PDB file of C-alpha atoms in Angstrom:
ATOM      1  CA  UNK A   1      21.511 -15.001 -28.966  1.00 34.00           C
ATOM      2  CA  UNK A   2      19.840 -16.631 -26.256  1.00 42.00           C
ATOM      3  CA  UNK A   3      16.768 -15.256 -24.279  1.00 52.00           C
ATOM      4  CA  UNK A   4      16.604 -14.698 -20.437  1.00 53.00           C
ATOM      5  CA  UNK A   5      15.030 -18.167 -20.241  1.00 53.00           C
ATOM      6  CA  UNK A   6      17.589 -19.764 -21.571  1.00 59.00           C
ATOM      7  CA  UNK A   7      20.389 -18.251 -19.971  1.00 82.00           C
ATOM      8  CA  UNK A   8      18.651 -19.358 -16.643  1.00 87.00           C
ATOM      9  CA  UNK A   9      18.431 -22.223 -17.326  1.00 92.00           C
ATOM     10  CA  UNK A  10      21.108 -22.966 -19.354  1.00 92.00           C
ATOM     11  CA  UNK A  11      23.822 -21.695 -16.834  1.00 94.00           C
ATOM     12  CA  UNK A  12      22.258 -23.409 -13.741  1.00 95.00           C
ATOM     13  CA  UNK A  13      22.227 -26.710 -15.750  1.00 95.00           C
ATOM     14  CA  UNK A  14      25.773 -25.562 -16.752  1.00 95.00           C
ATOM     15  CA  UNK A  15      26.622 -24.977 -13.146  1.00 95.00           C
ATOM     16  CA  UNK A  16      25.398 -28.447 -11.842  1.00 96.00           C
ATOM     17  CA  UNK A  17      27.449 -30.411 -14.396  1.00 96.00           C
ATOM     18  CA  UNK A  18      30.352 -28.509 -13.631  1.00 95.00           C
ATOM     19  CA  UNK A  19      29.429 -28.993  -9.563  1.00 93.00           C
ATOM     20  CA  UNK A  20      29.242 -33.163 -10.288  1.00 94.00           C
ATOM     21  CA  UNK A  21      31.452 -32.972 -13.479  1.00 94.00           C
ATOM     22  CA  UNK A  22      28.781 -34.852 -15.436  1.00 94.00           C
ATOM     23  CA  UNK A  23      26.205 -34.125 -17.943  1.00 95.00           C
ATOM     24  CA  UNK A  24      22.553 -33.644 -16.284  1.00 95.00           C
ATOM     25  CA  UNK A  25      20.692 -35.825 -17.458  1.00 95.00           C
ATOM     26  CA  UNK A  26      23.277 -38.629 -16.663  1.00 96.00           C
ATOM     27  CA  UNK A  27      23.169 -36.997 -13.134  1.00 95.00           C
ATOM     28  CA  UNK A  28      19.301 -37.382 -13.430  1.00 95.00           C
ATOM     29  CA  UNK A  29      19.608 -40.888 -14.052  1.00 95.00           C
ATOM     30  CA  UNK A  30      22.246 -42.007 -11.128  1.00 95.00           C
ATOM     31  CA  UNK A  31      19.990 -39.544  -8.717  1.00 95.00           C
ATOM     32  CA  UNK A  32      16.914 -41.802 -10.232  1.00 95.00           C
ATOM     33  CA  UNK A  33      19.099 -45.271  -9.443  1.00 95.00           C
ATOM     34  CA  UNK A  34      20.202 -44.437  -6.300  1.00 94.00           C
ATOM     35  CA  UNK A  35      18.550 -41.388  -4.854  1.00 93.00           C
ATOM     36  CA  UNK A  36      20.314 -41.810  -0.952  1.00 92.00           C
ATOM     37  CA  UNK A  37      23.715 -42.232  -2.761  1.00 92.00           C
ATOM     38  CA  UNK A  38      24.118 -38.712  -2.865  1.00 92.00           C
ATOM     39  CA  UNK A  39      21.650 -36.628  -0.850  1.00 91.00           C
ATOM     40  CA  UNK A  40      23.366 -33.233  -1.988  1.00 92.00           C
ATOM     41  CA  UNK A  41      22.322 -34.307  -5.681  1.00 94.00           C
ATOM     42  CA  UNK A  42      18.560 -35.755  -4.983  1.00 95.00           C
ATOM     43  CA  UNK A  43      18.082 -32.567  -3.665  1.00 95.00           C
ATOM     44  CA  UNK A  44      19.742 -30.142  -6.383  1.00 95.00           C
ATOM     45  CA  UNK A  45      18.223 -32.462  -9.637  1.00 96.00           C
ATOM     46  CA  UNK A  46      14.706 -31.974  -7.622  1.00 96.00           C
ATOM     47  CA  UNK A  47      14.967 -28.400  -7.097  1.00 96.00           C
ATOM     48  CA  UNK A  48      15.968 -28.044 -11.153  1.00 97.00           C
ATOM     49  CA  UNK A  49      13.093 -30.407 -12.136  1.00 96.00           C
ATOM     50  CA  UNK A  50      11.164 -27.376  -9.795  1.00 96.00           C
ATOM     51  CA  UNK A  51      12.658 -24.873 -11.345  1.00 96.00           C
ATOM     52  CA  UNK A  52      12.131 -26.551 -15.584  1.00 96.00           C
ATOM     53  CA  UNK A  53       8.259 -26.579 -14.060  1.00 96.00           C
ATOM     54  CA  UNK A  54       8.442 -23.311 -13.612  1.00 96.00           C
ATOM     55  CA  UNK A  55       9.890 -21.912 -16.382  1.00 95.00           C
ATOM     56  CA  UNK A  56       7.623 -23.475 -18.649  1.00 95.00           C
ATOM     57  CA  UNK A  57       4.769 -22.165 -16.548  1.00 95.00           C
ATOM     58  CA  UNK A  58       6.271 -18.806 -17.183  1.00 95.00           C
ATOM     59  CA  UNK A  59       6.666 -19.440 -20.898  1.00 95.00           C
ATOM     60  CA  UNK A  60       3.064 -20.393 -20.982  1.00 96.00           C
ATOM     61  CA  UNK A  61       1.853 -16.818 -18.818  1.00 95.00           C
ATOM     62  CA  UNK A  62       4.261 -14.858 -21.072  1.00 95.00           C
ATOM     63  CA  UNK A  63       2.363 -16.444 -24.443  1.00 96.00           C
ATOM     64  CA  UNK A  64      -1.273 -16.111 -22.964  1.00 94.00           C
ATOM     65  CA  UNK A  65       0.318 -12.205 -22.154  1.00 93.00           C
ATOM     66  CA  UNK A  66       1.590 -11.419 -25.397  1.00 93.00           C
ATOM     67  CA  UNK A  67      -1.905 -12.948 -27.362  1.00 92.00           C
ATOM     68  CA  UNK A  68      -3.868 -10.695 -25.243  1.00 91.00           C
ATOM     69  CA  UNK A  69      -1.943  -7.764 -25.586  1.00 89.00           C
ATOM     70  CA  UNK A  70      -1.948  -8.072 -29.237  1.00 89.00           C
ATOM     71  CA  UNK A  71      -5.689  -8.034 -29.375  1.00 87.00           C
ATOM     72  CA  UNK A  72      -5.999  -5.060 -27.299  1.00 79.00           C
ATOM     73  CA  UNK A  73      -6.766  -1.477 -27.515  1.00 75.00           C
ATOM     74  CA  UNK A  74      -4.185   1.146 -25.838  1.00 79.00           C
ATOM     75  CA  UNK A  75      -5.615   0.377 -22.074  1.00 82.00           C
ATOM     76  CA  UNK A  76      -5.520  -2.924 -20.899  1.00 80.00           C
ATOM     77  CA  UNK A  77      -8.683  -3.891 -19.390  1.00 86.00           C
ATOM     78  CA  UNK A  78      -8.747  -6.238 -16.111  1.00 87.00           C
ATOM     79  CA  UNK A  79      -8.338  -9.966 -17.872  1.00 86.00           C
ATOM     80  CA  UNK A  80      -5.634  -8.384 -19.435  1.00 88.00           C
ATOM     81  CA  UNK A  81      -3.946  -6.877 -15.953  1.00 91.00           C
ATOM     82  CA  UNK A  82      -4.758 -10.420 -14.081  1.00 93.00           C
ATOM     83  CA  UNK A  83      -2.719 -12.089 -17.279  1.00 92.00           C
ATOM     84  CA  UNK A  84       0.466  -9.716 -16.907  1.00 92.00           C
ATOM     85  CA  UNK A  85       0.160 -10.367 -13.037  1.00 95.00           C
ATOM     86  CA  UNK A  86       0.322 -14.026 -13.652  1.00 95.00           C
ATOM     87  CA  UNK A  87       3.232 -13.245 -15.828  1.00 96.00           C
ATOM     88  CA  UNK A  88       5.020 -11.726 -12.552  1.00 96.00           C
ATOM     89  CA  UNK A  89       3.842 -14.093 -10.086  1.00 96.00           C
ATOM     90  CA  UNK A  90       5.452 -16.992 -12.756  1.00 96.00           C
ATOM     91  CA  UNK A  91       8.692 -14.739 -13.095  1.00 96.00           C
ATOM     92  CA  UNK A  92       8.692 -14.858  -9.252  1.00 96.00           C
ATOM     93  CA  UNK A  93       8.192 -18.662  -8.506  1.00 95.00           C
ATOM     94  CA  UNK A  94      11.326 -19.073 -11.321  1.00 95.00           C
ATOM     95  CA  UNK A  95      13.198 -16.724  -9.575  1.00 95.00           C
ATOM     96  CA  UNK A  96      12.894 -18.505  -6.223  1.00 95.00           C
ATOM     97  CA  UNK A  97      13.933 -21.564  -7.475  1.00 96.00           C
ATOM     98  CA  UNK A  98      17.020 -20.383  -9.478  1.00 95.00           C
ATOM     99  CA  UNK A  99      17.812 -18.734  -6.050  1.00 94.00           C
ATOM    100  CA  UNK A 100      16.924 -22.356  -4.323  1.00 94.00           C
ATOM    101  CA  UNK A 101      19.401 -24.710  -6.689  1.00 96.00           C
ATOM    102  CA  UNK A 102      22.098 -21.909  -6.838  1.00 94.00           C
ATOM    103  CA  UNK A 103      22.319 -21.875  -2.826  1.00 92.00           C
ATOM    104  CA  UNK A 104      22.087 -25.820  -3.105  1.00 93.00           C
ATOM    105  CA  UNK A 105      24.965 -25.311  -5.413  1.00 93.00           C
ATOM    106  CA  UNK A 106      27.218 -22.851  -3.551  1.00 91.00           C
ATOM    107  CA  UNK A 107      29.187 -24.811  -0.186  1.00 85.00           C
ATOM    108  CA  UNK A 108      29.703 -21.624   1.309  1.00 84.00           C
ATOM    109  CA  UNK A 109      26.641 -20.125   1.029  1.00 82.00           C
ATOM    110  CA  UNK A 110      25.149 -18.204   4.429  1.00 80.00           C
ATOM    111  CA  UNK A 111      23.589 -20.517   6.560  1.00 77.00           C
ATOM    112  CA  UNK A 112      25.695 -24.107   4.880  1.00 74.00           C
ATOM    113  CA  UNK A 113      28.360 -23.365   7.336  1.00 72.00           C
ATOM    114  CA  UNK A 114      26.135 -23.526  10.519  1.00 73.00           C
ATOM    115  CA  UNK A 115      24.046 -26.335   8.934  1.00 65.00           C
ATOM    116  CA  UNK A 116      27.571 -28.717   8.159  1.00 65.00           C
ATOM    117  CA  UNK A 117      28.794 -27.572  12.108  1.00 66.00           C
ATOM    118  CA  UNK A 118      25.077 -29.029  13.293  1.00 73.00           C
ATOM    119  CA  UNK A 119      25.319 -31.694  11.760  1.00 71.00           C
ATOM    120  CA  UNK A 120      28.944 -33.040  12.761  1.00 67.00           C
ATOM    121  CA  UNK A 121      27.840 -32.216  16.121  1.00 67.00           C
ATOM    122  CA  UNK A 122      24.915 -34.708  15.239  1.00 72.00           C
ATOM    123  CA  UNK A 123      27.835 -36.772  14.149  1.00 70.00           C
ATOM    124  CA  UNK A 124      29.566 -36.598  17.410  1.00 64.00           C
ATOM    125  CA  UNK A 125      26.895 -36.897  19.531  1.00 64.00           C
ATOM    126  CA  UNK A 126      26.911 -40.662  18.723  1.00 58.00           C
ATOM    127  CA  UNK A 127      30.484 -40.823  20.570  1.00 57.00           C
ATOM    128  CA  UNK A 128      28.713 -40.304  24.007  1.00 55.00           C
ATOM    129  CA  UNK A 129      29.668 -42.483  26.940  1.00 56.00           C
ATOM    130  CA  UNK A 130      26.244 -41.883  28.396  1.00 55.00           C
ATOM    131  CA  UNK A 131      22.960 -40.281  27.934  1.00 54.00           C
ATOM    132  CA  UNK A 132      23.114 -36.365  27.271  1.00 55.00           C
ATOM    133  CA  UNK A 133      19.646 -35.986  29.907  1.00 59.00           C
ATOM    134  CA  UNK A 134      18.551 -38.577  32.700  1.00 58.00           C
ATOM    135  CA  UNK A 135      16.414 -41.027  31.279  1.00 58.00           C
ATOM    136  CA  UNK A 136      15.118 -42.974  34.433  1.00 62.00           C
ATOM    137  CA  UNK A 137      11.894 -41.327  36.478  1.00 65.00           C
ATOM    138  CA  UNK A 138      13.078 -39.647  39.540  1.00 64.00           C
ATOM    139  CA  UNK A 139      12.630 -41.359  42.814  1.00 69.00           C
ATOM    140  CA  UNK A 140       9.394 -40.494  44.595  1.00 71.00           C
ATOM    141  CA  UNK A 141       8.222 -40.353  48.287  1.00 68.00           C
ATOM    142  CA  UNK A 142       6.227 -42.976  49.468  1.00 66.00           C
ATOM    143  CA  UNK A 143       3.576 -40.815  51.146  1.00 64.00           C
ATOM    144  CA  UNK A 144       1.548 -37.876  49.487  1.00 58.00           C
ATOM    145  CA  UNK A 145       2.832 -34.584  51.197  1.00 57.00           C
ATOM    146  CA  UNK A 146      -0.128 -33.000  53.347  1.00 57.00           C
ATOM    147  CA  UNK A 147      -2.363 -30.461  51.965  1.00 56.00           C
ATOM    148  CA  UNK A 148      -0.371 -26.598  53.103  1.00 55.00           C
ATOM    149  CA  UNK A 149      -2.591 -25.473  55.989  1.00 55.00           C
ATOM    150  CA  UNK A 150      -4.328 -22.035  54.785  1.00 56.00           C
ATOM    151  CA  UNK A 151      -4.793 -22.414  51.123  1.00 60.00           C
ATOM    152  CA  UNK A 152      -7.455 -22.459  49.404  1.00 58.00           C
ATOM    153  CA  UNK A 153     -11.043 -20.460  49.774  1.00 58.00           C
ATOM    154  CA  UNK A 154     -12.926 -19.219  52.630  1.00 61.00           C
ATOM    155  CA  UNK A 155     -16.747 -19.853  52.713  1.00 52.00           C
TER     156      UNK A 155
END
């Protein structure tokens, strides 16, 4: 049976082949070739390279955890307590980046709709017969206007 880390990992990784119906490392390798071919890709195989860093990060903190914990007496002291909170900062940072690569994974995700509408309308603003704002300085009087009689402070 596989562990948690595994199963992360392993069904993300499964999830990306399945998204570009090819295995990932031969995804790796056309991202590598051509990395503007496909900026969808570049930015999922970056986010799991992210998210491989961090798991083994975790692995790491959980090792560390479990040496220190077999070495100690019932109450952990404090290098014991900053190890298991390394251990949960590491399980967060893996976390967020499963979250990041499934979002990158999932079209209709909240906030992909609005971002594919902006940019079409990016798109389309290239179809403009003319500049969206005036882009020529306004015209200017020849003469500096006089000073408003009353302003400014009594001595």
């Amino acid at each position: 049976m596989l562990d948690g880390a595994d199963d992360v990992m392993g069904v993300i990784t499964e999830q990306i082949e399945a998204r570009f119906d090819m295995g990932f490392a031969e995804l790796r390798s056309a991202v590598a070739a051509a990395p503007q071919a496909n900026r969808e890709a570049t930015e999922i195989v970056h986010w799991h390279d992210k998210l491989a860093e961090s798991q083994q990060l975790l692995e790491k903190a959980e090792d560390e955890l479990v040496a220190v914990l077999e070495t100690q007496p019932d109450e952990l002291d404090d290098p014991a307590m900053e190890t298991a909170h390394r251990v949960n900062a590491a399980v967060a940072a893996r976390d967020g980046r499963a979250m990041v690569v499934r979002w990158l994974l999932d079209p209709t995700a909240t906030g992909k709709q609005d971002l594919a509408a902006e940019r079409l309308a990016r798109l389309n603003r290239g179809a403009r017969s003319g500049p969206a704002v005036q882009t020529s300085a306004p015209v200017r009087a020849a003469t500096a206007p006089e000073a408003a009689a009353g302003r400014g402070v009594r001595r």
